[in-house]
Coordinates of C-alpha atoms and ligand atoms in Angstrom, one line a residue:
M1 CA 114.3 97.2 101.4
P2 CA 110.8 97.2 102.4
A3 CA 108.0 99.8 102.9
L4 CA 108.5 101.4 106.8
P5 CA 110.8 99.1 108.1
V6 CA 112.1 98.7 111.8
R7 CA 114.1 101.5 112.2
D8 CA 118.0 101.3 114.0
D9 CA 116.1 103.1 117.0
G10 CA 113.6 100.1 117.7
L11 CA 110.4 102.6 116.5
I12 CA 108.2 100.3 114.5
A13 CA 106.1 103.1 112.2
K14 CA 102.7 102.9 112.9
E15 CA 101.7 102.6 109.4
R16 CA 102.6 99.1 109.4
Y17 CA 99.0 98.8 111.3
T18 CA 96.9 101.6 110.1
S19 CA 98.1 102.1 106.2
P20 CA 96.2 100.6 103.1
G21 CA 99.2 100.7 101.5
F22 CA 101.9 98.6 103.5
F23 CA 98.5 95.7 104.3
D24 CA 98.5 95.6 100.5
L25 CA 102.0 94.9 100.4
E26 CA 101.1 92.4 103.0
L27 CA 98.3 91.0 100.6
E28 CA 100.9 90.6 97.8
R29 CA 103.9 89.6 99.1
L30 CA 103.6 88.3 102.6
W31 CA 99.8 86.2 102.2
P32 CA 100.8 84.6 99.5
R33 CA 103.9 83.1 100.2
V34 CA 103.7 81.8 104.1
W35 CA 102.3 78.2 105.6
Q36 CA 99.1 78.9 107.4
I37 CA 96.6 76.9 108.7
A38 CA 93.7 76.3 106.8
C39 CA 91.7 74.2 109.1
R40 CA 92.0 70.7 111.0
E41 CA 92.2 67.5 109.7
E42 CA 88.8 66.1 111.7
Q43 CA 87.1 68.8 109.6
V44 CA 88.4 67.1 106.4
G45 CA 88.3 63.3 108.4
E46 CA 85.3 61.8 105.6
I47 CA 86.5 61.5 101.8
G48 CA 84.4 64.1 100.3
D49 CA 84.4 66.8 103.2
Y50 CA 85.6 69.6 102.1
C51 CA 86.2 73.0 103.8
E52 CA 87.0 76.3 102.8
Y53 CA 89.8 79.0 103.5
T54 CA 89.7 82.7 102.7
I55 CA 92.4 85.4 103.3
G56 CA 92.1 89.1 101.5
T57 CA 91.0 88.1 98.6
E58 CA 91.5 84.5 98.0
S59 CA 89.3 81.5 98.5
V60 CA 91.1 78.0 98.8
L61 CA 89.5 74.5 99.2
V62 CA 90.4 72.1 100.9
M63 CA 89.5 68.3 100.2
R64 CA 89.6 65.2 101.4
S65 CA 90.2 63.1 98.4
G66 CA 91.3 59.9 100.0
P67 CA 91.9 57.9 102.8
D68 CA 95.1 60.0 104.0
T69 CA 94.8 62.5 100.7
V70 CA 94.2 65.7 101.7
R71 CA 94.7 68.0 98.5
A72 CA 94.1 72.1 98.4
F73 CA 92.7 74.1 95.4
F74 CA 91.6 77.7 94.4
N75 CA 87.8 77.7 94.5
A76 CA 87.2 79.4 91.5
C77 CA 85.4 77.5 88.7
L78 CA 87.5 77.1 85.3
H79 CA 84.3 78.1 83.1
R80 CA 83.6 82.2 84.7
G81 CA 85.5 82.1 87.5
T82 CA 82.5 81.3 90.3
R83 CA 83.2 80.3 93.9
L84 CA 82.2 76.4 94.2
A85 CA 81.8 76.1 97.3
R86 CA 81.5 78.2 100.8
G87 CA 82.3 77.2 104.3
C88 CA 82.8 73.4 105.1
G89 CA 80.3 70.4 104.2
H90 CA 80.7 67.4 102.5
T91 CA 79.8 66.0 99.2
E92 CA 78.3 62.8 98.9
T93 CA 78.9 62.1 94.7
G94 CA 82.5 62.1 94.7
T95 CA 82.2 65.5 92.4
L96 CA 81.8 69.0 93.7
T97 CA 79.3 70.8 91.0
C98 CA 79.4 74.4 90.0
P99 CA 76.6 76.3 91.5
F100 CA 76.3 78.4 88.2
H101 CA 76.5 76.2 85.3
A102 CA 76.8 73.1 86.6
W103 CA 80.8 72.1 85.4
R104 CA 81.8 69.1 87.7
Y105 CA 85.3 68.4 89.2
G106 CA 86.6 65.3 91.0
L107 CA 87.7 65.7 94.0
D108 CA 91.2 65.4 92.8
G109 CA 90.4 68.9 91.2
R110 CA 90.1 67.7 87.6
L111 CA 87.3 69.0 85.9
V112 CA 84.6 65.9 85.1
E113 CA 82.1 67.3 83.2
V114 CA 81.0 70.2 81.3
V115 CA 77.5 70.4 80.8
D116 CA 76.7 70.9 76.7
A117 CA 80.0 69.9 76.5
P118 CA 79.9 69.6 71.9
E119 CA 79.2 73.2 72.0
F120 CA 82.3 73.5 73.4
G121 CA 83.8 71.1 70.9
G122 CA 83.8 68.9 73.8
L123 CA 85.4 67.9 77.4
P124 CA 88.2 69.7 77.2
E125 CA 91.4 67.4 78.1
G126 CA 93.4 67.5 81.5
L127 CA 91.8 70.7 83.0
S128 CA 92.1 70.5 86.8
L129 CA 91.3 73.4 89.0
G130 CA 94.6 75.3 90.1
E131 CA 96.2 73.0 92.8
V132 CA 97.2 74.8 96.4
R133 CA 100.3 73.7 98.4
C134 CA 98.6 71.9 101.7
E135 CA 100.8 69.6 103.7
R136 CA 99.7 68.9 107.7
W137 CA 101.6 68.7 110.7
G138 CA 100.2 68.1 114.8
G139 CA 96.8 67.7 113.2
F140 CA 96.5 71.0 111.1
V141 CA 96.1 71.3 107.4
F142 CA 98.3 74.0 106.1
V143 CA 98.4 75.6 103.2
N144 CA 100.8 77.8 101.2
L145 CA 99.8 79.6 97.8
D146 CA 103.7 79.4 96.8
P147 CA 104.7 76.5 94.6
G148 CA 107.9 77.1 95.0
A149 CA 107.6 77.5 99.0
E150 CA 109.8 75.3 101.4
P151 CA 108.0 72.1 102.8
L152 CA 105.8 72.8 105.8
L153 CA 108.5 71.0 108.4
D154 CA 111.2 73.4 107.4
F155 CA 109.2 76.7 107.6
L156 CA 107.9 75.0 111.1
D157 CA 111.0 74.2 112.9
P158 CA 111.7 74.5 115.7
L159 CA 107.9 74.1 116.8
P160 CA 107.4 70.6 115.8
A161 CA 109.7 69.9 118.3
L162 CA 109.2 71.8 121.0
L163 CA 105.9 70.7 120.8
A164 CA 105.9 67.3 120.4
P165 CA 104.9 66.2 123.8
Y166 CA 101.1 67.3 123.5
R167 CA 100.4 65.3 120.5
L168 CA 98.4 68.1 119.4
D169 CA 98.0 65.6 116.1
E170 CA 95.0 63.4 118.8
M171 CA 93.3 66.3 120.1
R172 CA 90.5 67.4 118.5
L173 CA 88.2 70.6 118.5
R174 CA 86.3 71.1 121.6
S175 CA 84.7 74.2 119.9
Y176 CA 85.4 77.0 117.3
Q177 CA 84.3 80.1 117.4
T178 CA 84.5 83.1 114.8
T179 CA 84.0 86.7 115.5
V180 CA 85.1 89.7 114.0
L181 CA 87.3 92.7 116.1
P182 CA 88.2 96.0 115.2
A183 CA 91.5 96.1 114.7
N184 CA 94.6 95.4 112.2
W185 CA 95.4 91.4 112.6
K186 CA 99.2 92.6 113.6
V187 CA 97.2 93.9 116.7
V188 CA 95.4 91.2 117.6
V189 CA 98.1 88.8 117.7
D190 CA 100.5 91.4 119.5
A191 CA 98.0 91.1 122.1
F192 CA 98.5 87.3 122.7
N193 CA 102.0 87.3 122.2
E194 CA 103.2 88.9 125.3
A195 CA 102.6 89.0 129.2
Y196 CA 103.4 92.3 129.8
H197 CA 100.0 93.7 129.7
V198 CA 99.1 91.7 132.3
Q199 CA 99.1 94.0 135.4
G200 CA 97.5 96.3 133.3
T201 CA 94.8 94.8 131.5
H202 CA 94.3 91.5 134.2
P203 CA 95.7 92.3 137.3
Q204 CA 92.7 89.8 138.8
L205 CA 95.6 87.6 137.8
L206 CA 98.6 88.7 139.5
P207 CA 98.1 86.8 142.9
W208 CA 98.6 83.1 141.2
T209 CA 101.2 84.7 138.0
D210 CA 104.5 85.5 137.9
D211 CA 104.3 87.8 135.2
V212 CA 107.6 89.2 136.1
S213 CA 110.2 86.2 135.3
I214 CA 108.2 84.6 132.1
E215 CA 110.8 84.1 129.6
Y216 CA 110.5 85.2 125.7
E217 CA 112.1 83.0 123.1
Q218 CA 112.2 83.5 119.1
L219 CA 112.4 80.4 117.6
G220 CA 113.0 80.1 113.5
K221 CA 110.2 82.8 112.5
H222 CA 108.3 82.1 116.0
A223 CA 108.1 82.6 119.2
H224 CA 107.2 81.4 122.2
Y225 CA 106.6 82.5 125.7
G226 CA 106.1 81.0 129.6
R227 CA 108.6 78.6 131.3
L228 CA 112.3 78.1 129.5
P229 CA 113.1 74.4 130.3
S230 CA 115.9 75.3 132.1
A231 CA 113.8 77.7 134.2
R232 CA 111.5 75.9 136.4
R233 CA 109.5 78.2 137.4
R234 CA 108.2 78.5 141.3
L235 CA 104.4 78.6 142.5
R236 CA 104.3 82.4 143.6
P237 CA 102.1 85.8 142.7
S238 CA 103.8 88.6 140.8
P239 CA 106.6 90.0 142.4
R240 CA 104.6 93.6 141.3
L241 CA 102.4 93.2 144.2
G242 CA 105.0 93.3 146.9
L243 CA 104.4 90.0 149.3
A244 CA 107.2 88.9 151.2
E245 CA 107.4 85.0 151.2
D246 CA 105.5 84.7 154.2
E247 CA 102.9 86.9 153.1
F248 CA 101.7 84.6 150.5
D249 CA 100.4 80.9 150.8
E250 CA 101.4 78.3 147.7
G251 CA 97.9 76.3 147.8
E252 CA 96.3 79.0 147.5
V253 CA 98.5 80.3 144.7
L254 CA 98.2 76.8 143.4
A255 CA 94.5 77.1 143.9
G256 CA 94.3 80.3 142.1
L257 CA 95.8 79.0 139.7
V258 CA 93.6 76.0 138.7
A259 CA 90.7 78.1 139.0
G260 CA 92.3 81.1 136.5
L261 CA 92.7 78.7 133.9
G262 CA 89.4 77.0 134.1
G263 CA 88.9 74.8 130.5
A264 CA 92.5 73.9 130.9
F265 CA 92.0 71.9 134.2
L266 CA 88.7 69.2 133.8
K267 CA 86.9 68.6 137.0
E268 CA 88.8 65.9 138.8
E269 CA 92.0 68.2 138.4
R270 CA 90.6 71.3 139.9
D271 CA 89.5 69.1 142.9
L272 CA 92.6 67.6 143.4
V273 CA 93.7 70.7 144.6
D274 CA 91.8 70.4 147.7
E275 CA 93.0 67.4 148.1
V276 CA 96.7 67.7 147.7
R277 CA 96.4 71.1 150.6
A278 CA 94.4 69.0 152.9
G279 CA 97.3 66.9 153.1
P280 CA 99.8 65.1 154.0
L281 CA 102.1 65.0 151.4
P282 CA 104.8 62.6 150.6
P283 CA 108.2 63.0 152.6
D284 CA 109.8 63.6 149.7
Q285 CA 107.5 66.2 147.8
N286 CA 106.2 69.7 148.2
L287 CA 102.8 70.7 147.6
L288 CA 103.5 71.5 143.9
E289 CA 105.8 68.7 142.7
T290 CA 102.4 66.7 144.7
Y291 CA 100.2 68.3 142.5
Q292 CA 102.4 67.7 139.4
A293 CA 102.6 64.3 139.7
R294 CA 99.0 63.7 140.9
R295 CA 97.9 65.2 137.9
R296 CA 100.2 63.7 135.8
D297 CA 98.9 59.8 137.0
L298 CA 95.5 61.1 136.6
L299 CA 95.9 62.0 132.6
A300 CA 97.8 58.5 132.4
S301 CA 95.3 56.5 134.0
R302 CA 92.4 58.4 131.3
G303 CA 94.5 56.5 128.6
F304 CA 97.0 59.9 127.5
D305 CA 100.1 59.5 126.6
V306 CA 102.1 62.2 129.1
S307 CA 105.5 60.3 128.5
G308 CA 107.1 63.4 126.8
L309 CA 105.6 66.0 129.2
D310 CA 107.7 67.2 132.2
A311 CA 106.4 67.4 135.7
D312 CA 106.6 71.8 135.1
Q313 CA 104.4 71.2 132.6
M314 CA 101.3 70.1 134.3
T315 CA 101.2 73.6 136.0
S316 CA 102.2 76.2 133.3
A317 CA 101.2 76.2 129.6
D318 CA 103.6 76.8 126.6
D319 CA 102.5 80.3 124.6
V320 CA 103.2 79.9 121.4
Y321 CA 103.3 82.2 118.2
V322 CA 103.6 80.1 114.9
F323 CA 104.2 82.7 112.2
P324 CA 102.6 84.4 111.1
N325 CA 99.1 84.1 112.6
V326 CA 98.1 81.4 115.0
V327 CA 99.1 82.1 118.7
G328 CA 98.0 81.0 122.1
P329 CA 98.7 78.7 125.2
I330 CA 99.1 75.1 125.0
Y331 CA 98.6 72.7 128.0
P332 CA 98.7 69.1 128.7
G333 CA 95.5 67.8 126.8
S334 CA 94.3 71.0 126.1
A335 CA 95.2 74.1 123.4
I336 CA 93.4 77.3 123.3
L337 CA 94.5 78.6 119.7
F338 CA 93.3 82.2 118.1
R339 CA 93.9 82.2 114.5
V340 CA 93.8 85.8 113.0
R341 CA 94.0 86.9 110.0
P342 CA 92.9 90.2 107.9
H343 CA 89.1 90.7 107.8
G344 CA 88.5 90.7 104.0
V345 CA 90.7 93.6 102.7
D346 CA 90.1 95.5 105.9
V347 CA 93.5 97.1 107.2
N348 CA 91.2 98.4 110.5
A349 CA 89.4 94.8 111.1
A350 CA 90.6 91.1 111.8
L351 CA 88.8 87.9 111.6
Q352 CA 89.5 85.8 114.7
D353 CA 89.1 82.1 115.0
T354 CA 89.0 80.8 118.5
W355 CA 89.4 76.8 118.8
V356 CA 89.3 75.3 121.9
L357 CA 91.2 71.6 121.4
E358 CA 91.6 68.6 123.7
W359 CA 92.3 65.1 123.9
P360 CA 89.2 63.1 123.2
R361 CA 88.3 60.4 126.3
P362 CA 89.3 57.5 125.1
D363 CA 85.6 56.2 126.5
R364 CA 83.7 59.4 124.6
P365 CA 83.2 59.0 121.3
W366 CA 84.1 62.7 119.6
R367 CA 81.6 64.3 117.9
M368 CA 82.6 68.1 115.3
P369 CA 81.3 71.1 117.5
T370 CA 79.1 73.1 115.2
P371 CA 81.5 76.2 114.6
R372 CA 79.8 80.0 115.9
W373 CA 79.9 82.9 114.2
Y374 CA 79.4 86.2 115.7
P375 CA 79.8 89.2 113.4
D376 CA 80.5 91.4 116.7
W377 CA 82.3 90.3 119.2
H378 CA 80.0 91.8 121.7
D379 CA 77.5 89.3 121.1
H380 CA 79.0 86.3 122.7
D381 CA 80.6 86.4 126.2
W382 CA 84.3 85.4 125.8
G383 CA 84.8 85.2 129.8
P384 CA 86.4 87.7 131.8
I385 CA 90.5 87.6 130.7
T386 CA 89.6 87.1 126.9
T387 CA 86.9 90.3 126.8
Q388 CA 89.4 92.2 128.9
D389 CA 91.7 91.6 125.9
Y390 CA 89.4 92.6 123.1
E391 CA 88.6 95.7 124.8
N392 CA 91.4 96.4 124.4
M393 CA 91.6 96.0 120.3
A394 CA 89.6 99.1 119.4
R395 CA 91.5 101.4 121.7
V396 CA 94.7 100.4 120.2
Q397 CA 93.8 100.3 116.6
E398 CA 92.1 104.0 117.3
G399 CA 94.9 105.5 119.0
M400 CA 97.3 104.6 116.9
Q401 CA 95.4 106.5 114.2
S402 CA 96.0 109.9 116.3
R403 CA 98.6 112.1 114.6
G404 CA 100.3 112.3 118.0
F405 CA 101.1 109.2 117.4
R406 CA 104.3 107.9 115.6
G407 CA 104.9 104.6 116.3
L408 CA 105.3 101.4 119.2
R409 CA 108.0 101.5 121.3
L410 CA 108.3 98.1 122.5
N411 CA 109.2 96.5 125.5
P412 CA 112.7 94.8 124.5
R413 CA 112.5 91.8 126.5
Q414 CA 108.8 91.7 127.5
E415 CA 107.8 92.4 123.9
S416 CA 110.2 90.7 121.8
N417 CA 107.9 88.1 120.4
L418 CA 106.6 91.4 118.7
L419 CA 109.5 93.1 117.0
H420 CA 110.8 89.3 115.5
M421 CA 107.0 88.9 114.0
H422 CA 107.9 92.6 112.5
Q423 CA 111.8 91.5 111.1
V424 CA 110.2 88.4 109.9
I425 CA 107.1 90.0 108.0
D426 CA 109.8 92.3 106.7
E427 CA 111.9 89.2 105.4
Y428 CA 109.1 88.4 103.3
L429 CA 108.3 91.8 101.9
A430 CA 112.0 92.3 101.0
D431 CA 112.9 90.0 98.5
Ligands
FES1 S1 81.0 79.4 86.1 FE1 81.1 77.7 87.1 S2 79.6 76.7 85.5 FE2 79.9 78.6 84.8
FE2_2 FE1 95.3 89.1 127.2

């Protein structure tokens, strides 16, 4: 039986977010046994490229060791344990040299040089860095510290099928920002895994967001919210605003949506809104259908393969949660994904990576953006919506620690993804 299980009355014990004991249990039983995204493939595009991924006290080095081979190793020298490398980089020599006594390792992890080897009785035969399971999907490099873990695709099922039309493997990083948030990692994940908070935190979105009709579904270990393929969403403001059908204009809602989602639409796609609104519309299409069809044509004319995407996906996002720690919206041609981890071994702090991905224009060469690091999230302007989300983090983490607060009372529908996450965590803690 796991510690602090989800109770029959639905209350989620607050200690799951605040107790160092529960946090340690996660470090011992959850993190070393789940597939987690270590980096994007384009970060280790060239032979000799490496990228460090840290989780708790562990550090893993992902290395491109051959044209189509990416491997991962524990980042600890076999001599006295020194971390071999920090961050991401490239070795020209085909070997990694330990910064302490200069033992050298091949890109396949083999120990190839021991300085003054005769004093050790020669170069030890067949010694290699500890290998970590490493598999790829969607342009992401995943690692799993558990040698007996299920294959990555089994773990991810059914997300690869759901997300296939977005061709994530063809996207490339456009920006990469990392910061520290003053909350447990699950508080951060939760903040992006439901739209129940839109009315409380982001009321400015309500004129163009029908937040009430958003559907939530749990998919294997993972989750999803947004449009359901079966329930095509209409373009309308939130019913919470109480506007009658003749009190809003579909064109204005569309303009608000496209402007509000900003980066998900390129300039020409934003300009298209005015063009479509100016009319005339094709006889058999309404305004929304016309915009969706025109946007699709525009993307196709840039050389992008949009054949798997349906019309509704042209004006909505698929918000996904990849258990345990990646969450965010995916759009035609772009995605904003948040990867959340404990910050070191602090139960009250999370390391948050924000990845903006996009299909590179076929006519423009792609270059790796410089990753940005903001030790304090206040040091950067994240835009109004994300700033509102970040402002909640400390409030939640501090409020949870009150003697007067016992546990979370989740909305059974709109926060079902959060409850599901706890249940999946418990599967790891229990066995
Ligand atoms: S600790 Fe790496 S060579 Fe000594
Ligand atoms: Fe939000």
